[in-house]
Short mmCIF file of C-alpha atoms and ligand atoms in Angstrom, two decimals:
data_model
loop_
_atom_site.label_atom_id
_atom_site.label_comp_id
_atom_site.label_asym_id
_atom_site.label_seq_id
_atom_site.Cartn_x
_atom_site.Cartn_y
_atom_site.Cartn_z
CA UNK A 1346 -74.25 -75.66 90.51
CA UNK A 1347 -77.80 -74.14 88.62
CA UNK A 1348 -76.00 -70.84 89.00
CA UNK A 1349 -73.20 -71.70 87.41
CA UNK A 1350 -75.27 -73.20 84.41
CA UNK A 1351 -77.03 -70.18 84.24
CA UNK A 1352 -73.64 -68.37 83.79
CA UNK A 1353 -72.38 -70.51 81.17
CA UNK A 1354 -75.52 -69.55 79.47
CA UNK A 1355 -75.19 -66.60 79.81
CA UNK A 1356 -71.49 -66.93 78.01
CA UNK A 1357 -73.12 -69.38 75.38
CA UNK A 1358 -75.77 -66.53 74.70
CA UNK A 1359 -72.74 -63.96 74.13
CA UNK A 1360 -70.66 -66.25 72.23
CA UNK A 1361 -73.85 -67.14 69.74
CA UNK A 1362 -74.39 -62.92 69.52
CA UNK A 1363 -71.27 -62.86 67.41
CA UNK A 1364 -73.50 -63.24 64.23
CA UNK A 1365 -71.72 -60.87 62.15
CA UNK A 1366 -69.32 -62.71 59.95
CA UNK A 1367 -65.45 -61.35 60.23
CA UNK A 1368 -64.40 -60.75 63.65
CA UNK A 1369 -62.75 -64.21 64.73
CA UNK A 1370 -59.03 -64.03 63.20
CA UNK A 1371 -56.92 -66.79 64.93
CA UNK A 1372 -54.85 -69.25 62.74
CA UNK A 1373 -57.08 -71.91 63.06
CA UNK A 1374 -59.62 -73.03 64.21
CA UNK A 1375 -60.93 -70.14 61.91
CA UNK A 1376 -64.56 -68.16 61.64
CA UNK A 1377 -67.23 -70.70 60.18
CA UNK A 1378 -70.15 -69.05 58.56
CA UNK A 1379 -73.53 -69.48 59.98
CA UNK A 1380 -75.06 -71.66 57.24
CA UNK A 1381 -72.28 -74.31 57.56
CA UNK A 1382 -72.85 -74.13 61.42
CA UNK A 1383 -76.24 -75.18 60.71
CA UNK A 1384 -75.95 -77.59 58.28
CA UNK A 1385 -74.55 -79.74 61.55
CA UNK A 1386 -78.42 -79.16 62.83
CA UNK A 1387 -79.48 -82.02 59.98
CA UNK A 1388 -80.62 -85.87 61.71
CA UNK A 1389 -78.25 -88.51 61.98
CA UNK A 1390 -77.97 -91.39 59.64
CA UNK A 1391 -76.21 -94.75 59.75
CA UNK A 1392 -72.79 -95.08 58.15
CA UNK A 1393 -73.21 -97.97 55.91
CA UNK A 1394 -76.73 -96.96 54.02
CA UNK A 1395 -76.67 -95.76 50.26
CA UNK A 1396 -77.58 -91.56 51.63
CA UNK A 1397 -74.27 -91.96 53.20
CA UNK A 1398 -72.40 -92.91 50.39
CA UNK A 1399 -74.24 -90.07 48.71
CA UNK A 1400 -72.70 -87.75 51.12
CA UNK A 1401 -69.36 -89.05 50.72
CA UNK A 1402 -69.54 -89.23 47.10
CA UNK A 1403 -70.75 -85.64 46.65
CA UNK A 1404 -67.66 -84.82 49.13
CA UNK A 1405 -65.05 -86.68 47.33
CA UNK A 1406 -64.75 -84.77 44.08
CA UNK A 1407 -64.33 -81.65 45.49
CA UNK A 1408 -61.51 -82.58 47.92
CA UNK A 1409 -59.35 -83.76 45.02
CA UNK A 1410 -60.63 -80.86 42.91
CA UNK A 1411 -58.74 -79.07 46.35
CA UNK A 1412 -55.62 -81.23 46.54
CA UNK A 1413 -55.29 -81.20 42.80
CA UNK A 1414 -55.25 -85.11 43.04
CA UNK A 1415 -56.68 -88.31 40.88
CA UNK A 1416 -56.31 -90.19 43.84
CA UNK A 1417 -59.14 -90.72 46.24
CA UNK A 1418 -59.15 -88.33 49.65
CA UNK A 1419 -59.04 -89.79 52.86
CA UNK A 1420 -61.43 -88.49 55.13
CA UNK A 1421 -60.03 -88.80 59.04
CA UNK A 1422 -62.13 -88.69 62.58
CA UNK A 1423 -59.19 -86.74 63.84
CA UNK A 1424 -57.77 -83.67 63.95
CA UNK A 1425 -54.84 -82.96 62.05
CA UNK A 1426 -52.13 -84.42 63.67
CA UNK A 1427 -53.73 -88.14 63.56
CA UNK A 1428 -52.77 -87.97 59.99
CA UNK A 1429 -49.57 -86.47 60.67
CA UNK A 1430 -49.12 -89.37 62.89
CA UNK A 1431 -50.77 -91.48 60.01
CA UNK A 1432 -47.74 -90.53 57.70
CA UNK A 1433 -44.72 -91.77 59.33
CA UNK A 1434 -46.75 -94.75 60.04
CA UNK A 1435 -47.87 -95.58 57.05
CA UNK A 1436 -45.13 -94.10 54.70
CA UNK A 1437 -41.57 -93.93 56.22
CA UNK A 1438 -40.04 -97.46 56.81
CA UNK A 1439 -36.37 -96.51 57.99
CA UNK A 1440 -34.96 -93.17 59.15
CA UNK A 1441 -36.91 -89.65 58.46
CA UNK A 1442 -35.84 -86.16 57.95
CA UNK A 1443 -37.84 -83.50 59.73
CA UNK A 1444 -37.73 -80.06 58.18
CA UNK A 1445 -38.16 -78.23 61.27
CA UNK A 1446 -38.41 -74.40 61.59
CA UNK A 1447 -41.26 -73.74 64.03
CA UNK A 1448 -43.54 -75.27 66.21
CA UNK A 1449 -45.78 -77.23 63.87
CA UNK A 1450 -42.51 -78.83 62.28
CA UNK A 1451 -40.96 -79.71 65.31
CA UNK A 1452 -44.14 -81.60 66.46
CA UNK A 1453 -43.65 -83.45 62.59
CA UNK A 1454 -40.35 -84.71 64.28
CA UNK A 1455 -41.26 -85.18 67.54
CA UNK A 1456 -43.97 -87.68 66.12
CA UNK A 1457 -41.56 -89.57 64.21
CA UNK A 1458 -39.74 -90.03 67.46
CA UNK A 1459 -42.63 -91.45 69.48
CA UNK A 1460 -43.56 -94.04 66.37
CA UNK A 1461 -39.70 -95.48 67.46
CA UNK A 1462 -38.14 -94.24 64.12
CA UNK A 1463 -34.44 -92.79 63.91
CA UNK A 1464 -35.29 -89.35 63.43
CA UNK A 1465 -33.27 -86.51 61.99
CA UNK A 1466 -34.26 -82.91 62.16
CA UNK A 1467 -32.95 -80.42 59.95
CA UNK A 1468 -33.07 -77.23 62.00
CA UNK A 1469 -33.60 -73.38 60.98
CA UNK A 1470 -34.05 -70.74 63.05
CA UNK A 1471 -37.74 -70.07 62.81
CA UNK A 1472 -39.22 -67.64 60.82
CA UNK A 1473 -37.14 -69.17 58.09
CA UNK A 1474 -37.79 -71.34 55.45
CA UNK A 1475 -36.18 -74.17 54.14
CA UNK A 1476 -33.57 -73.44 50.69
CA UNK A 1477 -33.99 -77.24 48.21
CA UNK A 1478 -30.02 -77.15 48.23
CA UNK A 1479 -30.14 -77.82 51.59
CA UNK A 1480 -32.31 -80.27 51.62
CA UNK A 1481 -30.91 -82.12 48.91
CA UNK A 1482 -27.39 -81.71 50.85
CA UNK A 1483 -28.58 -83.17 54.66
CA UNK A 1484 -30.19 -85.79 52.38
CA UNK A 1485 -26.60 -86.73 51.15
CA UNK A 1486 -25.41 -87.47 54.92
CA UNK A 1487 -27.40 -91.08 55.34
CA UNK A 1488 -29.97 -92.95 54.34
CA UNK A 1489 -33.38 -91.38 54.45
CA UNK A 1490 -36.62 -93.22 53.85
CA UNK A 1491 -38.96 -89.88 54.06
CA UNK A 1492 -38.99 -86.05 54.56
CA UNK A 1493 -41.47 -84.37 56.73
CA UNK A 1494 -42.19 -80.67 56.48
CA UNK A 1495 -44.82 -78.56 56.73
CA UNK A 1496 -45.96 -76.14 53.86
CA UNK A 1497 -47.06 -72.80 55.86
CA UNK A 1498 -45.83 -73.03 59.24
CA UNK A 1499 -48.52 -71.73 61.32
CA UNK A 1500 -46.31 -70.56 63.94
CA UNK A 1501 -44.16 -68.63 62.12
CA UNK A 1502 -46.19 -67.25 59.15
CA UNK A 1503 -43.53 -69.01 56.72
CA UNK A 1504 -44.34 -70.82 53.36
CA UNK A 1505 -41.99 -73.52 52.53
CA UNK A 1506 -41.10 -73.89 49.01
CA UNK A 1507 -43.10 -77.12 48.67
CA UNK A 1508 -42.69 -77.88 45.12
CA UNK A 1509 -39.05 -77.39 45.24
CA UNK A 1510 -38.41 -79.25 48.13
CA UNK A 1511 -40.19 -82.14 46.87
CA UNK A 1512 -38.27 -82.03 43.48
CA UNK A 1513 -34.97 -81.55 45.22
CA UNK A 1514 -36.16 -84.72 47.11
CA UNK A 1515 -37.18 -86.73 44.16
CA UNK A 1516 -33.85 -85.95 42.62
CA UNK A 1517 -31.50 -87.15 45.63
CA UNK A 1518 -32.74 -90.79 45.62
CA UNK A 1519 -36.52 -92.24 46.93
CA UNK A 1520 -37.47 -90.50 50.08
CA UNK A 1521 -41.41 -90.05 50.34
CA UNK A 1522 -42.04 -86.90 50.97
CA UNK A 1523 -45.06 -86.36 53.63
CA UNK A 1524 -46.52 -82.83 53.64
CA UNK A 1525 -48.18 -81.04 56.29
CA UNK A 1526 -50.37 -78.52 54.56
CA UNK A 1527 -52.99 -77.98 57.34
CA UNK A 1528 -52.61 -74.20 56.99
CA UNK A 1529 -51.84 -74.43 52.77
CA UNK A 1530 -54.68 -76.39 51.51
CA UNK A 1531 -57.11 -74.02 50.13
CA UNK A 1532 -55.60 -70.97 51.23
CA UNK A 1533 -52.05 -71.59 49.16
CA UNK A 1534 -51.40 -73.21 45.98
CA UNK A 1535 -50.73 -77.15 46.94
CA UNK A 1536 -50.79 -79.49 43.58
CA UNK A 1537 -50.68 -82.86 45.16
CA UNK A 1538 -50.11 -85.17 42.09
CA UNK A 1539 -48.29 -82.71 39.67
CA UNK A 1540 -45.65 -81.45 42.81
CA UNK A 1541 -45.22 -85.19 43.25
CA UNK A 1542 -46.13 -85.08 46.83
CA UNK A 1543 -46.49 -88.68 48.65
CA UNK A 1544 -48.85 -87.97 51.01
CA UNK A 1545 -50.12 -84.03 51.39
CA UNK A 1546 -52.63 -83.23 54.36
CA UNK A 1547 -55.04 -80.66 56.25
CA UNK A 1548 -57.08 -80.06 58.64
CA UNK A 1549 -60.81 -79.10 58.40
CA UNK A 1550 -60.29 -75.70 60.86
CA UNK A 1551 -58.09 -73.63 58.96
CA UNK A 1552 -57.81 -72.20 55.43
CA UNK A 1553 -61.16 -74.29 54.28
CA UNK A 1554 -63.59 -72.76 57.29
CA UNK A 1555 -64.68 -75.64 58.90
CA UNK A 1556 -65.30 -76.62 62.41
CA UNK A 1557 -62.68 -78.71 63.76
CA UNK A 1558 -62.53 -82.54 63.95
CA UNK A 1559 -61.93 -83.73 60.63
CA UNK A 1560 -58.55 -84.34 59.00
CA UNK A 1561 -57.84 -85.19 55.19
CA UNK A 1562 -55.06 -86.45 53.37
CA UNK A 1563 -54.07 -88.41 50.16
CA UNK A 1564 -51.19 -90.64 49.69
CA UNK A 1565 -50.27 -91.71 46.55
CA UNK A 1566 -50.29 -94.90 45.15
CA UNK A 1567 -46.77 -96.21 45.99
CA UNK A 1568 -47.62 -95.29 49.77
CA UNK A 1569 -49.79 -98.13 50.06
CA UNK A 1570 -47.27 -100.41 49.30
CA UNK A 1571 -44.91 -98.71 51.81
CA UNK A 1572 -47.75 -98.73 53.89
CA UNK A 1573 -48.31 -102.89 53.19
CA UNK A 1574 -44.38 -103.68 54.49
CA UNK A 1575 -45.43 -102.23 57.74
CA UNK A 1576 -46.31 -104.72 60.26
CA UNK A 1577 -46.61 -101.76 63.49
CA UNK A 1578 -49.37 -99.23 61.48
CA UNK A 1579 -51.54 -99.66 63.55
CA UNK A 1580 -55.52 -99.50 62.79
CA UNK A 1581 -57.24 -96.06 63.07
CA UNK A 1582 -55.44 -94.43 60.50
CA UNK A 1583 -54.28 -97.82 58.39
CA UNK A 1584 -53.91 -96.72 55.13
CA UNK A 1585 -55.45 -99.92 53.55
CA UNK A 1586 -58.30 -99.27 55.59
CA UNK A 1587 -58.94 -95.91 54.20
CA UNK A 1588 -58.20 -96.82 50.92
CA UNK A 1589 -60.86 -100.09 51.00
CA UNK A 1590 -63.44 -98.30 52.21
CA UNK A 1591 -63.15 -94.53 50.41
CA UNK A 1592 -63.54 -96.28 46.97
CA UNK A 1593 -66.89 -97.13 48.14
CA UNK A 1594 -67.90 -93.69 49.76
CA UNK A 1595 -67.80 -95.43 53.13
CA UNK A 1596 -65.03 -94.31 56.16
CA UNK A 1597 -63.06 -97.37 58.39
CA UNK A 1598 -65.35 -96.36 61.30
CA UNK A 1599 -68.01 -94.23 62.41
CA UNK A 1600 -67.77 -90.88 60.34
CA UNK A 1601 -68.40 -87.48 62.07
CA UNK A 1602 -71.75 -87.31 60.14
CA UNK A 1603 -72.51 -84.14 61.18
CA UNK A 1604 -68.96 -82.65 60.61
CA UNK A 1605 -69.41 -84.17 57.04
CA UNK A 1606 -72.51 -82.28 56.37
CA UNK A 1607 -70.89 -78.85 57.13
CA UNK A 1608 -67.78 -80.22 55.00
CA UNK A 1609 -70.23 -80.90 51.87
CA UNK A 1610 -71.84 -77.91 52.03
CA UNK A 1611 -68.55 -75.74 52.74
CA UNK A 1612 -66.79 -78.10 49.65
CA UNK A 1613 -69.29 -77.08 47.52
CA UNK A 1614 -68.75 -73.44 48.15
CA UNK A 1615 -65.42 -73.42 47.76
CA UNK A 1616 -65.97 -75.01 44.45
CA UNK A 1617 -67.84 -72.35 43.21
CA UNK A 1618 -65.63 -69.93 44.58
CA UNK A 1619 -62.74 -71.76 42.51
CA UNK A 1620 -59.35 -72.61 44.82
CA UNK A 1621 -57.61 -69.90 42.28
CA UNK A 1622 -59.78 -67.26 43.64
CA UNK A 1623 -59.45 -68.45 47.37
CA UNK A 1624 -56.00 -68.82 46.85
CA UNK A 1625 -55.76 -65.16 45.30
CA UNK A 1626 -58.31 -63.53 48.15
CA UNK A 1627 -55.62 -65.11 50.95
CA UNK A 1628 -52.25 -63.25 48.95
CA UNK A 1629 -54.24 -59.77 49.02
CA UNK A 1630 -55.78 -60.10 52.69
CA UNK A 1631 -52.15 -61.14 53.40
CA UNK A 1632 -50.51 -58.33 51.29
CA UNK A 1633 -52.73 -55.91 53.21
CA UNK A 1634 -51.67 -57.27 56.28
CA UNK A 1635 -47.85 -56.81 55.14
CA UNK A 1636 -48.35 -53.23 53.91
CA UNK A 1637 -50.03 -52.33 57.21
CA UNK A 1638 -47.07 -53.15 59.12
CA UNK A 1639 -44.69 -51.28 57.25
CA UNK A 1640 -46.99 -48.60 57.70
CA UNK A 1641 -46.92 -48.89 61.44
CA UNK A 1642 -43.56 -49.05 61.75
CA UNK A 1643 -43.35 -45.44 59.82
CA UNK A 1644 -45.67 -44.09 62.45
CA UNK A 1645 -43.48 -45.22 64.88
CA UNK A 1646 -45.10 -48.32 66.30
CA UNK A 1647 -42.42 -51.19 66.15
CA UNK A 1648 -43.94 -54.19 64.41
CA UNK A 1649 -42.26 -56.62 62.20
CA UNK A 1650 -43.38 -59.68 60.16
CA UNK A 1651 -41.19 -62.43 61.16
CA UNK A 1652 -41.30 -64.27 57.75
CA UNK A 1653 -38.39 -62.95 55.19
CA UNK A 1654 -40.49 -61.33 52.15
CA UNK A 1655 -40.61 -63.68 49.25
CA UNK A 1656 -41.14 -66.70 51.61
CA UNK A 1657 -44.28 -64.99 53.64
CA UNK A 1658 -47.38 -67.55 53.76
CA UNK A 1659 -50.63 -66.12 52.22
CA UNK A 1660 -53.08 -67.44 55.16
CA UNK A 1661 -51.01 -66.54 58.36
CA UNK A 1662 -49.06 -63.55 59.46
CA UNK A 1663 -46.71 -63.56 62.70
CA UNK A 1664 -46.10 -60.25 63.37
CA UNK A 1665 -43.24 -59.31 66.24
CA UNK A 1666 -44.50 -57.05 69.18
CA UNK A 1667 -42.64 -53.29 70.00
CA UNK A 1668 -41.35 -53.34 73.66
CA UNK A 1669 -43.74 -53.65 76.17
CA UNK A 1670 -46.27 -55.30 74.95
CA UNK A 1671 -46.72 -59.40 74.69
CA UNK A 1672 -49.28 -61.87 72.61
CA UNK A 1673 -51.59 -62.53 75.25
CA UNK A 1674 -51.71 -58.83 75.95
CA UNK A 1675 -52.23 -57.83 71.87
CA UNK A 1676 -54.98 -60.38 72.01
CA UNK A 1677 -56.72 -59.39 75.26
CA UNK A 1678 -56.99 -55.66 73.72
CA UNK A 1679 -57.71 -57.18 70.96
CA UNK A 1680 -61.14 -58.72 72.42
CA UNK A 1681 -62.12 -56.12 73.97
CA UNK A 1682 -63.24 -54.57 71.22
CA UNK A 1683 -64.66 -57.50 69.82
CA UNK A 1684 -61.74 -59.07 67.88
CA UNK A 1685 -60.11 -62.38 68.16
CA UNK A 1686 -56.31 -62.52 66.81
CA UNK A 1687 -53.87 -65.40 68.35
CA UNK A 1688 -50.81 -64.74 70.72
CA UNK A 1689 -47.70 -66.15 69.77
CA UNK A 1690 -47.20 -70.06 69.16
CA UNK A 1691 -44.87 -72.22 71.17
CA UNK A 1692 -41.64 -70.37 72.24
CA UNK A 1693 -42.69 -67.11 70.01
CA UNK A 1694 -45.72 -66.75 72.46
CA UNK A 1695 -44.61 -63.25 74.26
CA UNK A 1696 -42.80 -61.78 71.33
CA UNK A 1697 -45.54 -62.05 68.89
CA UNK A 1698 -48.74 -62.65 67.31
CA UNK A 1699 -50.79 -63.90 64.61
CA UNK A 1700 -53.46 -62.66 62.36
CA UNK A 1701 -55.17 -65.69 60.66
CA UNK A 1702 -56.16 -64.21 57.15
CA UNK A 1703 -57.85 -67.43 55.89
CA UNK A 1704 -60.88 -69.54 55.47
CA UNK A 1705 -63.82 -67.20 54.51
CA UNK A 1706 -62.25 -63.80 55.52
CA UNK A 1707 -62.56 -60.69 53.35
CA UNK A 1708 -60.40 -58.02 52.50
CA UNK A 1709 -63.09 -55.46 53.65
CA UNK A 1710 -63.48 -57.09 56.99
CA UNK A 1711 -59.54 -57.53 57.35
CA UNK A 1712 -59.66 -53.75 57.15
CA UNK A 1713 -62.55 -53.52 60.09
CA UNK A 1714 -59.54 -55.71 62.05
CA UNK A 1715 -56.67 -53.47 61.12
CA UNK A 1716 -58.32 -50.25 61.94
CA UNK A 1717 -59.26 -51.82 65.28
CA UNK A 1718 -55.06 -52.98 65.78
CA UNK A 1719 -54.13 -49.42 64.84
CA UNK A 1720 -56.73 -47.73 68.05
CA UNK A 1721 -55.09 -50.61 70.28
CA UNK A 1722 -51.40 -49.39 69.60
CA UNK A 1723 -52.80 -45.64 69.91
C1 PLP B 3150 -53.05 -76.44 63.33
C2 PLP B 3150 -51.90 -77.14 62.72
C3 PLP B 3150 -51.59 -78.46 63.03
C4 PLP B 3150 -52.31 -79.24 64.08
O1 PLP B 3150 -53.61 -79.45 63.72
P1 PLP B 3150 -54.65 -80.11 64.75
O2 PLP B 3150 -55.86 -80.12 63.90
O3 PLP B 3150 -54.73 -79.20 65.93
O4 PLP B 3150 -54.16 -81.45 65.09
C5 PLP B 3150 -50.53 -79.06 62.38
N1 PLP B 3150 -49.81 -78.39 61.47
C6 PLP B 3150 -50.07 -77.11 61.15
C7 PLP B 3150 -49.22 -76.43 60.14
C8 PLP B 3150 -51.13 -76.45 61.76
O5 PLP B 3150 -51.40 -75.18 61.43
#
């Protein structure tokens, strides 16, 4: 049993070498920079005293500065999918439509299911993204109360036109539409209030470069009321209770103090940074990403991007695999020369795999990665 612990140290000691920044590229959860690591290193301190609410006050600007919102942010305990399950329990009273078209979509539907919902799923092959005509057409065939979908399918490397959807949703009658934007928010434009998006959420691991473990989301105003004709919403992620307790700084239970402190810190960076930049440093690591497969495939190594051009998402690339080789074999080469990229997701596992161009990644680092891809295909 010591031995063992002495291994696992041994791994731990390896694992804590990896100080230089820009060699961990999965889709999430994403590279975190040393300083924000250590911010997590500061003491405890009780949830309901005034430096707290100083925390959560300094946090709360700069998450609706992020979601482009008036509205106050939740701030979840969870990781992403407790507010995806938080959405179709709060929001969607009567039947939902699931835009599914990969894996992250179909888990949208499959958690509308399990709440006891009728549950719809509009279906595209994946890779593909979802036209508003089409939409606004399955939305004609009953009586929907919301629309799930996911902005930037993680699986896939697909960006759903958000916006449009939403307006194309607006237009057909009074279906909330619930956004999954765990891979979107702060690597992809998202405007929460002006796209007129009823509840929009992330996760802390992805395009913002946090450790996992927190999830945030913001629901707008009419959501609440939704949320008060719902007897079965349960309690961790009641919307009331968020909403009571954010306007004074303070979470519904214990926060993840220490997970806050990296997400302050991390916030305030990205502030300074401005979301337009971020946003703008995602579309050229991801245009670089896009150019380098074409250039592959001229020297005769067969890769693909799976997403159709014009509806590619800026912080995740799924790139299909030339005969004979699979995801978990890409990655494995991959790490042996020091770089982390993700196999495929779900039932795209063997046939591709990911490079996660978000969070705090650099064009100049991307290129460190890319280099390293091209020796592996040698
Ligand atoms: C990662 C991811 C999720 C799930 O997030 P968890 O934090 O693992 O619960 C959901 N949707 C998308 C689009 C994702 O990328």
């Amino acid at each position: 049993m010591w031995n063992e612990t002495s291994e696992n140290e041994t791994d731990m000691a390896t694992t804590m070498a990896r100080t230089e920044f820009g060699t961990f590229f999965l889709p999430g959860p994403t590279e975190v920079r040393r300083e924000i690591l250590e911010e997590m290193l500061r003491p405890m301190i009780g949830h309901r005293v005034p430096e707290m609410e100083e925390l959560i006050g300094r946090i709360q600007p700069n998450l609706k500065y992020l979601f482009g919102t008036e509205r106050p942010v939740y701030i979840s305990a969870s990781s992403a999918t407790g507010l995806m399950e938080a959405a179709v329990r709060n929001c969607a009273r009567g039947r939902v439509l699931s835009l599914v078209n990969g894996a992250f979509s179909d888990r949208f539907h499959r958690i509308t299911q399990a709440t006891g919902l009728s549950a719809d799923a509009l279906v595209v092959p994946w890779g593909e993204i979802h036209e508003p005509d089409m939409v606004a057409d399955a939305l004609k065939k009953a009586d929907y109360d919301a629309v799930a979908v996911v902005h930037s399918e993680t699986s896939t490397g697909a960006l759903n036109p958000i916006r449009e959807i939403a307006a194309a949703v607006h237009g057909a009658g009074d279906a909330a539409v619930l956004v999954d934007g765990v891979s979107s928010v702060g690597g992809a434009a998202l405007h929460a209030d002006d796209w007129q998006l009823d509840f929009a959420l992330t996760g802390a691991q992805k395009a913002l470069a946090l450790p996992p473990g927190l999830a945030f989301g913001v629901a707008q105003a009419p959501m609440l009321e939704r949320a008060g004709q719902k007897a079965d919403r349960g309690t961790y992620f009641d919307f009331h209770e968020f909403e009571k307790n954010i306007e004074k700084n303070q979470t519904p239970n214990t926060p993840a103090v220490s997970l806050l402190y990296a997400a302050a810190a991390q916030l305030q960076a990205i502030r300074e940074e401005t979301k337009e930049a971020r946003w703008a440093r995602h579309m050229t690591m991801a245009e670089r990403t896009w150019t380098w497969v074409a250039a592959m495939r001229e020297r005769g190594v067969n890769l693909e991007v799976l997403a159709p051009e014009g509806h590619r998402s800026p912080t995740v690339t799924t790139i299909r695999l030339p005969a004979g080789w699979t995801g978990p074999r890409l990655a494995a080469a991959a790490q042996a020369k020091g770089f982390a990229v993700a196999t495929g997701y779900g039932k795209l596992k063997d046939e591709t795999f990911r490079i996660g161009h978000m969070g705090d990644h650099t064009l100049d680092r991307l290129e460190t990665l890319l280099e390293t891809l091209e020796d592996v295909f040698a």
